[in-house]
Amino acid sequence: MPIRKILSLVAGRGHDDRVLDFAALLARRFDAHVEALLVRPNPRDAAPLFVEGMTGSAFEQIMEEIERDSAQAAAAAKDAYERWRDRHRLAPAAGPGSASAGWHEETGSETDRLARRGRLADLIVIGRPTEDRNGPSIITAEAALLETGRPVVLVPPGGVPAPPQRLAIAWNGSIEASRAVALAMPFIHRADRVAIVTVDEASGLVQSARELADYLRWHGAEAQVEAVEPGGDGTGADILGAAARLGTDLLVMGAYTHSRLRELIFGGATLHILYEAPLPVLMVS
């Protein structure tokens, strides 16, 4: 399926620029429309935290202050969006066939609104989670991954200077990895080089990677298989190490190919890459 609509979440914070800049690169590459989504919190949702022991007038004053701060942040985010759109010379939405951008603002739960609007996008572009509490959160990333059924590109903190040309597919033969390959086809078709990276932990996995390369050949894409011996730091570190050696500028992978609960308890490739990847990652759950 071609990429025609890209949803990019903004939050009125410093990481918006790098996320929107990468979305603009992709809009140019695919002649796509970028919808910048800002979700303003509803101060009434936090009411239970303030009501106990508080007079009605004090409560209303706090609600008004929260609403005022939210409106100011939204206005600043909208100004930053307009400067970004002008800088990248993206026209307002004019229909398919050209790169464009539009602004959409809602009030409510960020994860709920992201999930709802993300289901009607071809690609979601968000910041990679960081330990910085003002940066993108793991909750937001997981809402995009687990609640939309769409491919999600996570942009690293350092930003991305150019559209991706050298792809690596992290392959373990799972349903999620298969979905990731299918939904990454627009990127694969435009890549200068495609590598299939498999961490040889199970019998037959290298053969499965070769079968994937044969499958991609039917789609007009040549791919090399890179079998990686497991190291001592886990599969996620092995994948990122191989991607670095190959000069990869986009990693494609399935997310939570083991249960999410197991990864949360024992760790896993998805969580490692969510927090550590220095390059953009296209994930599909």
C-alpha atoms as a printed R data frame, in Angstrom:
    type eleno elety resid chain resno       x       y      z
1   ATOM     1    CA   MET     A     1   0.000   0.000  0.000
2   ATOM     2    CA   PRO     A     2   1.429   3.431 -0.885
3   ATOM     3    CA   ILE     A     3   2.127   5.978  1.830
4   ATOM     4    CA   ARG     A     4  -0.242   8.889  1.347
5   ATOM     5    CA   LYS     A     5  -0.982  10.058  4.885
6   ATOM     6    CA   ILE     A     6   1.573  10.404  7.673
7   ATOM     7    CA   LEU     A     7   0.456  11.141 11.230
8   ATOM     8    CA   SER     A     8   3.050  13.009 13.286
9   ATOM     9    CA   LEU     A     9   2.411  13.611 16.974
10  ATOM    10    CA   VAL     A    10   3.570  16.938 18.403
11  ATOM    11    CA   ALA     A    11   3.571  17.968 22.044
12  ATOM    12    CA   GLY     A    12   4.767  21.564 22.076
13  ATOM    13    CA   ARG     A    13   8.218  20.518 23.332
14  ATOM    14    CA   GLY     A    14  11.760  20.528 21.976
15  ATOM    15    CA   HIS     A    15  11.590  17.111 20.299
16  ATOM    16    CA   ASP     A    16   8.847  18.234 17.904
17  ATOM    17    CA   ASP     A    17  11.310  19.696 15.389
18  ATOM    18    CA   ARG     A    18  13.252  16.481 14.804
19  ATOM    19    CA   VAL     A    19  10.049  14.453 14.467
20  ATOM    20    CA   LEU     A    20   8.432  16.894 12.043
21  ATOM    21    CA   ASP     A    21  11.661  17.300 10.049
22  ATOM    22    CA   PHE     A    22  11.807  13.547  9.423
23  ATOM    23    CA   ALA     A    23   8.095  13.497  8.557
24  ATOM    24    CA   ALA     A    24   8.798  16.233  5.979
25  ATOM    25    CA   LEU     A    25  11.587  14.140  4.427
26  ATOM    26    CA   LEU     A    26   9.175  11.232  4.078
27  ATOM    27    CA   ALA     A    27   6.403  13.462  2.718
28  ATOM    28    CA   ARG     A    28   8.759  14.593 -0.049
29  ATOM    29    CA   ARG     A    29   9.845  11.041 -0.787
30  ATOM    30    CA   PHE     A    30   6.344   9.586 -0.994
31  ATOM    31    CA   ASP     A    31   4.337  12.667 -2.102
32  ATOM    32    CA   ALA     A    32   2.423  12.282  1.143
33  ATOM    33    CA   HIS     A    33   0.410  14.487  3.463
34  ATOM    34    CA   VAL     A    34   1.655  15.071  7.018
35  ATOM    35    CA   GLU     A    35  -1.015  15.569  9.657
36  ATOM    36    CA   ALA     A    36   0.539  17.186 12.740
37  ATOM    37    CA   LEU     A    37  -1.559  16.162 15.739
38  ATOM    38    CA   LEU     A    38  -1.519  18.029 19.033
39  ATOM    39    CA   VAL     A    39  -3.601  16.656 21.898
40  ATOM    40    CA   ARG     A    40  -4.345  19.113 24.683
41  ATOM    41    CA   PRO     A    41  -5.103  17.561 28.090
42  ATOM    42    CA   ASN     A    42  -8.550  18.128 29.523
43  ATOM    43    CA   PRO     A    43  -7.962  19.622 32.992
44  ATOM    44    CA   ARG     A    44 -11.249  18.097 34.210
45  ATOM    45    CA   ASP     A    45  -9.717  14.648 33.776
46  ATOM    46    CA   ALA     A    46  -7.393  15.505 36.673
47  ATOM    47    CA   ALA     A    47 -10.221  16.715 38.911
48  ATOM    48    CA   PRO     A    48 -10.072  13.755 41.359
49  ATOM    49    CA   LEU     A    49  -6.494  14.767 42.249
50  ATOM    50    CA   PHE     A    50  -7.571  18.208 43.432
51  ATOM    51    CA   VAL     A    51 -11.111  17.978 44.803
52  ATOM    52    CA   GLU     A    52 -10.497  16.580 48.297
53  ATOM    53    CA   GLY     A    53 -10.277  19.337 50.908
54  ATOM    54    CA   MET     A    54 -10.564  22.120 48.346
55  ATOM    55    CA   THR     A    55 -13.165  24.860 48.034
56  ATOM    56    CA   GLY     A    56 -15.098  25.197 44.793
57  ATOM    57    CA   SER     A    57 -13.517  28.545 43.954
58  ATOM    58    CA   ALA     A    58  -9.980  27.230 44.526
59  ATOM    59    CA   PHE     A    59 -10.710  24.233 42.321
60  ATOM    60    CA   GLU     A    60 -12.031  26.433 39.522
61  ATOM    61    CA   GLN     A    61  -8.986  28.669 39.777
62  ATOM    62    CA   ILE     A    62  -6.656  25.685 39.342
63  ATOM    63    CA   MET     A    63  -8.679  24.449 36.360
64  ATOM    64    CA   GLU     A    64  -8.465  27.878 34.747
65  ATOM    65    CA   GLU     A    65  -4.688  28.033 35.283
66  ATOM    66    CA   ILE     A    66  -4.216  24.580 33.750
67  ATOM    67    CA   GLU     A    67  -6.395  25.533 30.796
68  ATOM    68    CA   ARG     A    68  -4.501  28.798 30.305
69  ATOM    69    CA   ASP     A    69  -1.122  27.034 30.385
70  ATOM    70    CA   SER     A    70  -2.409  24.414 27.951
71  ATOM    71    CA   ALA     A    71  -3.669  27.082 25.553
72  ATOM    72    CA   GLN     A    72  -0.330  28.898 25.644
73  ATOM    73    CA   ALA     A    73   1.588  25.669 24.964
74  ATOM    74    CA   ALA     A    74  -0.765  24.820 22.095
75  ATOM    75    CA   ALA     A    75  -0.334  28.285 20.571
76  ATOM    76    CA   ALA     A    76   3.456  27.960 20.763
77  ATOM    77    CA   ALA     A    77   3.272  24.501 19.159
78  ATOM    78    CA   LYS     A    78   1.076  25.835 16.352
79  ATOM    79    CA   ASP     A    79   3.537  28.687 15.696
80  ATOM    80    CA   ALA     A    80   6.421  26.204 15.593
81  ATOM    81    CA   TYR     A    81   4.429  24.001 13.198
82  ATOM    82    CA   GLU     A    82   3.774  26.920 10.837
83  ATOM    83    CA   ARG     A    83   7.469  27.856 10.816
84  ATOM    84    CA   TRP     A    84   8.331  24.210 10.078
85  ATOM    85    CA   ARG     A    85   5.791  24.037  7.235
86  ATOM    86    CA   ASP     A    86   7.161  27.239  5.699
87  ATOM    87    CA   ARG     A    87  10.760  26.063  6.089
88  ATOM    88    CA   HIS     A    88  10.014  22.832  4.238
89  ATOM    89    CA   ARG     A    89   7.712  24.573  1.737
90  ATOM    90    CA   LEU     A    90   4.867  22.163  2.329
91  ATOM    91    CA   ALA     A    91   1.565  23.300  0.908
92  ATOM    92    CA   PRO     A    92  -1.758  22.930  2.719
93  ATOM    93    CA   ALA     A    93  -3.565  19.713  1.863
94  ATOM    94    CA   ALA     A    94  -4.391  19.760 -1.837
95  ATOM    95    CA   GLY     A    95  -5.172  16.100 -2.480
96  ATOM    96    CA   PRO     A    96  -2.936  13.122 -3.333
97  ATOM    97    CA   GLY     A    97   0.101  13.491 -5.544
98  ATOM    98    CA   SER     A    98   2.118  16.153 -3.762
99  ATOM    99    CA   ALA     A    99   3.784  16.731 -0.400
100 ATOM   100    CA   SER     A   100   1.602  18.728  1.966
101 ATOM   101    CA   ALA     A   101   0.916  19.328  5.647
102 ATOM   102    CA   GLY     A   102  -1.989  20.134  7.924
103 ATOM   103    CA   TRP     A   103  -2.632  20.849 11.584
104 ATOM   104    CA   HIS     A   104  -5.106  19.014 13.794
105 ATOM   105    CA   GLU     A   105  -5.782  19.772 17.443
106 ATOM   106    CA   GLU     A   106  -7.900  17.806 19.918
107 ATOM   107    CA   THR     A   107  -8.557  17.773 23.657
108 ATOM   108    CA   GLY     A   108  -8.493  14.605 25.725
109 ATOM   109    CA   SER     A   109  -6.233  11.608 26.297
110 ATOM   110    CA   GLU     A   110  -3.143  11.708 24.062
111 ATOM   111    CA   THR     A   111  -2.951   7.934 23.785
112 ATOM   112    CA   ASP     A   112  -6.665   7.584 22.954
113 ATOM   113    CA   ARG     A   113  -6.581  10.291 20.292
114 ATOM   114    CA   LEU     A   114  -3.326   8.965 18.829
115 ATOM   115    CA   ALA     A   115  -4.791   5.458 18.588
116 ATOM   116    CA   ARG     A   116  -8.011   6.652 16.938
117 ATOM   117    CA   ARG     A   117  -6.395   8.906 14.350
118 ATOM   118    CA   GLY     A   118  -3.454   6.557 13.825
119 ATOM   119    CA   ARG     A   119  -5.751   3.826 12.521
120 ATOM   120    CA   LEU     A   120  -6.510   6.077  9.555
121 ATOM   121    CA   ALA     A   121  -2.898   6.886  8.680
122 ATOM   122    CA   ASP     A   122  -0.507   4.945  6.475
123 ATOM   123    CA   LEU     A   123   2.449   5.725  8.729
124 ATOM   124    CA   ILE     A   124   2.904   7.168 12.227
125 ATOM   125    CA   VAL     A   125   6.024   9.192 13.032
126 ATOM   126    CA   ILE     A   126   6.830   9.875 16.690
127 ATOM   127    CA   GLY     A   127   9.883  10.497 18.844
128 ATOM   128    CA   ARG     A   128  11.709   7.526 20.312
129 ATOM   129    CA   PRO     A   129  11.110   7.204 24.080
130 ATOM   130    CA   THR     A   130  13.797   8.677 26.319
131 ATOM   131    CA   GLU     A   131  14.441   8.862 30.038
132 ATOM   132    CA   ASP     A   132  13.765  12.621 29.881
133 ATOM   133    CA   ARG     A   133  10.325  13.162 31.400
134 ATOM   134    CA   ASN     A   134   9.735  16.029 28.960
135 ATOM   135    CA   GLY     A   135  10.519  13.790 25.997
136 ATOM   136    CA   PRO     A   136   8.380  11.172 24.242
137 ATOM   137    CA   SER     A   137   7.093   8.481 26.603
138 ATOM   138    CA   ILE     A   138   7.014   4.706 26.314
139 ATOM   139    CA   ILE     A   139   3.244   4.906 26.931
140 ATOM   140    CA   THR     A   140   2.792   6.980 23.783
141 ATOM   141    CA   ALA     A   141   5.017   4.676 21.735
142 ATOM   142    CA   GLU     A   142   3.137   1.594 22.887
143 ATOM   143    CA   ALA     A   143  -0.231   3.195 22.128
144 ATOM   144    CA   ALA     A   144   0.951   3.782 18.566
145 ATOM   145    CA   LEU     A   145   2.369   0.262 18.261
146 ATOM   146    CA   LEU     A   146  -0.343  -1.755 19.982
147 ATOM   147    CA   GLU     A   147  -3.535   0.211 19.306
148 ATOM   148    CA   THR     A   148  -3.349   1.225 15.634
149 ATOM   149    CA   GLY     A   149  -2.189  -1.731 13.525
150 ATOM   150    CA   ARG     A   150  -0.058   0.703 11.518
151 ATOM   151    CA   PRO     A   151   3.692   0.973 10.987
152 ATOM   152    CA   VAL     A   152   5.363   3.340 13.451
153 ATOM   153    CA   VAL     A   153   8.635   5.134 12.792
154 ATOM   154    CA   LEU     A   154  10.494   6.152 15.946
155 ATOM   155    CA   VAL     A   155  12.817   9.108 15.416
156 ATOM   156    CA   PRO     A   156  16.009   9.145 17.538
157 ATOM   157    CA   PRO     A   157  16.904  12.102 19.791
158 ATOM   158    CA   GLY     A   158  19.633  13.250 17.408
159 ATOM   159    CA   GLY     A   159  17.233  13.624 14.493
160 ATOM   160    CA   VAL     A   160  17.717  12.327 10.945
161 ATOM   161    CA   PRO     A   161  19.505  14.400  8.274
162 ATOM   162    CA   ALA     A   162  18.285  12.615  5.129
163 ATOM   163    CA   PRO     A   163  15.664  10.121  3.961
164 ATOM   164    CA   PRO     A   164  16.689   6.492  4.508
165 ATOM   165    CA   GLN     A   165  18.592   4.687  1.751
166 ATOM   166    CA   ARG     A   166  20.193   1.692  3.533
167 ATOM   167    CA   LEU     A   167  17.711  -0.605  5.270
168 ATOM   168    CA   ALA     A   168  18.175  -3.490  7.655
169 ATOM   169    CA   ILE     A   169  15.342  -5.901  8.417
170 ATOM   170    CA   ALA     A   170  15.576  -7.601 11.812
171 ATOM   171    CA   TRP     A   171  14.210 -11.053 10.969
172 ATOM   172    CA   ASN     A   172  13.150 -13.772 13.380
173 ATOM   173    CA   GLY     A   173  10.416 -15.382 11.288
174 ATOM   174    CA   SER     A   174   7.589 -14.074 13.485
175 ATOM   175    CA   ILE     A   175   4.183 -12.825 12.359
176 ATOM   176    CA   GLU     A   176   5.129  -9.335 13.576
177 ATOM   177    CA   ALA     A   177   8.341  -9.331 11.533
178 ATOM   178    CA   SER     A   178   6.396 -10.507  8.490
179 ATOM   179    CA   ARG     A   179   3.911  -7.656  8.933
180 ATOM   180    CA   ALA     A   180   6.778  -5.199  9.283
181 ATOM   181    CA   VAL     A   181   8.267  -6.336  5.968
182 ATOM   182    CA   ALA     A   182   4.916  -6.022  4.195
183 ATOM   183    CA   LEU     A   183   4.204  -2.547  5.563
184 ATOM   184    CA   ALA     A   184   7.767  -1.355  4.915
185 ATOM   185    CA   MET     A   185   7.591  -2.194  1.188
186 ATOM   186    CA   PRO     A   186   7.442   1.484  0.105
187 ATOM   187    CA   PHE     A   187  10.789   1.987  1.881
188 ATOM   188    CA   ILE     A   188  12.249  -1.285  0.595
189 ATOM   189    CA   HIS     A   189  11.422  -0.437 -3.016
190 ATOM   190    CA   ARG     A   190  13.263   2.895 -2.750
191 ATOM   191    CA   ALA     A   191  16.293   1.619 -0.828
192 ATOM   192    CA   ASP     A   192  19.797   1.530 -2.271
193 ATOM   193    CA   ARG     A   193  20.626  -1.468 -0.108
194 ATOM   194    CA   VAL     A   194  18.625  -3.951  1.968
195 ATOM   195    CA   ALA     A   195  20.123  -6.330  4.523
196 ATOM   196    CA   ILE     A   196  18.298  -9.067  6.419
197 ATOM   197    CA   VAL     A   197  19.794  -9.354  9.887
198 ATOM   198    CA   THR     A   198  19.128 -12.517 11.844
199 ATOM   199    CA   VAL     A   199  20.584 -13.406 15.219
200 ATOM   200    CA   ASP     A   200  21.208 -17.134 14.807
201 ATOM   201    CA   GLU     A   201  19.637 -18.375 18.042
202 ATOM   202    CA   ALA     A   202  17.420 -21.067 16.561
203 ATOM   203    CA   SER     A   203  17.893 -23.813 14.022
204 ATOM   204    CA   GLY     A   204  16.563 -22.834 10.613
205 ATOM   205    CA   LEU     A   205  16.536 -19.081 11.214
206 ATOM   206    CA   VAL     A   206  19.234 -18.368  8.618
207 ATOM   207    CA   GLN     A   207  17.336 -20.477  6.093
208 ATOM   208    CA   SER     A   208  14.189 -18.502  6.910
209 ATOM   209    CA   ALA     A   209  16.136 -15.283  6.229
210 ATOM   210    CA   ARG     A   210  17.194 -16.656  2.843
211 ATOM   211    CA   GLU     A   211  13.564 -17.431  2.085
212 ATOM   212    CA   LEU     A   212  12.711 -13.814  2.938
213 ATOM   213    CA   ALA     A   213  15.401 -12.656  0.492
214 ATOM   214    CA   ASP     A   214  13.793 -14.848 -2.177
215 ATOM   215    CA   TYR     A   215  10.383 -13.370 -1.338
216 ATOM   216    CA   LEU     A   216  11.756  -9.839 -1.706
217 ATOM   217    CA   ARG     A   217  13.206 -10.783 -5.097
218 ATOM   218    CA   TRP     A   218   9.662 -11.408 -6.305
219 ATOM   219    CA   HIS     A   219   8.988  -7.802 -5.342
220 ATOM   220    CA   GLY     A   220  11.972  -6.527 -7.285
221 ATOM   221    CA   ALA     A   221  14.228  -5.973 -4.267
222 ATOM   222    CA   GLU     A   222  17.636  -7.587 -3.747
223 ATOM   223    CA   ALA     A   223  18.666  -8.262 -0.138
224 ATOM   224    CA   GLN     A   224  21.736  -9.745  1.505
225 ATOM   225    CA   VAL     A   225  21.486 -12.017  4.547
226 ATOM   226    CA   GLU     A   226  23.613 -11.114  7.559
227 ATOM   227    CA   ALA     A   227  23.723 -13.860 10.210
228 ATOM   228    CA   VAL     A   228  24.901 -12.523 13.563
229 ATOM   229    CA   GLU     A   229  26.314 -14.658 16.337
230 ATOM   230    CA   PRO     A   230  24.587 -13.901 19.657
231 ATOM   231    CA   GLY     A   231  26.629 -11.721 21.982
232 ATOM   232    CA   GLY     A   232  26.366 -11.300 25.697
233 ATOM   233    CA   ASP     A   233  24.209  -8.155 25.748
234 ATOM   234    CA   GLY     A   234  21.003  -9.515 24.260
235 ATOM   235    CA   THR     A   235  19.329  -9.691 20.857
236 ATOM   236    CA   GLY     A   236  18.491  -5.978 20.752
237 ATOM   237    CA   ALA     A   237  22.147  -5.022 21.190
238 ATOM   238    CA   ASP     A   238  23.168  -7.599 18.577
239 ATOM   239    CA   ILE     A   239  20.713  -6.119 16.056
240 ATOM   240    CA   LEU     A   240  21.833  -2.541 16.694
241 ATOM   241    CA   GLY     A   241  25.478  -3.572 16.443
242 ATOM   242    CA   ALA     A   242  24.875  -5.228 13.070
243 ATOM   243    CA   ALA     A   243  22.904  -2.208 11.845
244 ATOM   244    CA   ALA     A   244  25.812   0.076 12.767
245 ATOM   245    CA   ARG     A   245  28.366  -2.122 10.977
246 ATOM   246    CA   LEU     A   246  26.207  -2.128  7.855
247 ATOM   247    CA   GLY     A   247  25.763   1.648  7.828
248 ATOM   248    CA   THR     A   248  22.003   1.263  8.189
249 ATOM   249    CA   ASP     A   249  19.831   4.377  8.248
250 ATOM   250    CA   LEU     A   250  16.464   2.645  8.814
251 ATOM   251    CA   LEU     A   251  15.823  -0.502 10.855
252 ATOM   252    CA   VAL     A   252  12.655  -2.486 10.125
253 ATOM   253    CA   MET     A   253  11.397  -4.934 12.736
254 ATOM   254    CA   GLY     A   254   8.422  -6.529 14.407
255 ATOM   255    CA   ALA     A   255   7.608  -5.310 17.911
256 ATOM   256    CA   TYR     A   256   6.949  -7.528 20.925
257 ATOM   257    CA   THR     A   257   7.405 -10.796 19.055
258 ATOM   258    CA   HIS     A   258   7.482 -12.356 22.526
259 ATOM   259    CA   SER     A   259   4.727 -11.354 24.923
260 ATOM   260    CA   ARG     A   260   4.864  -7.768 26.101
261 ATOM   261    CA   LEU     A   261   4.631  -8.918 29.736
262 ATOM   262    CA   ARG     A   262   7.619 -11.213 29.270
263 ATOM   263    CA   GLU     A   263   9.638  -8.343 27.798
264 ATOM   264    CA   LEU     A   264   8.669  -6.019 30.632
265 ATOM   265    CA   ILE     A   265   9.799  -8.581 33.224
266 ATOM   266    CA   PHE     A   266  12.832 -10.117 31.571
267 ATOM   267    CA   GLY     A   267  13.759  -7.489 29.003
268 ATOM   268    CA   GLY     A   268  13.810  -8.059 25.266
269 ATOM   269    CA   ALA     A   269  14.816  -6.770 21.855
270 ATOM   270    CA   THR     A   270  11.814  -4.460 21.471
271 ATOM   271    CA   LEU     A   271  12.345  -2.545 24.709
272 ATOM   272    CA   HIS     A   272  16.110  -2.346 24.186
273 ATOM   273    CA   ILE     A   273  15.701  -0.859 20.715
274 ATOM   274    CA   LEU     A   274  12.843   1.420 21.808
275 ATOM   275    CA   TYR     A   275  15.145   3.068 24.328
276 ATOM   276    CA   GLU     A   276  18.567   2.738 22.681
277 ATOM   277    CA   ALA     A   277  18.321   2.904 18.875
278 ATOM   278    CA   PRO     A   278  20.473   5.728 17.463
279 ATOM   279    CA   LEU     A   279  18.745   5.465 14.071
280 ATOM   280    CA   PRO     A   280  15.101   5.620 12.985
281 ATOM   281    CA   VAL     A   281  13.225   2.357 13.483
282 ATOM   282    CA   LEU     A   282  10.093   1.246 11.662
283 ATOM   283    CA   MET     A   283   8.199  -1.065 14.020
284 ATOM   284    CA   VAL     A   284   5.011  -3.068 13.573
285 ATOM   285    CA   SER     A   285   3.260  -5.116 16.241
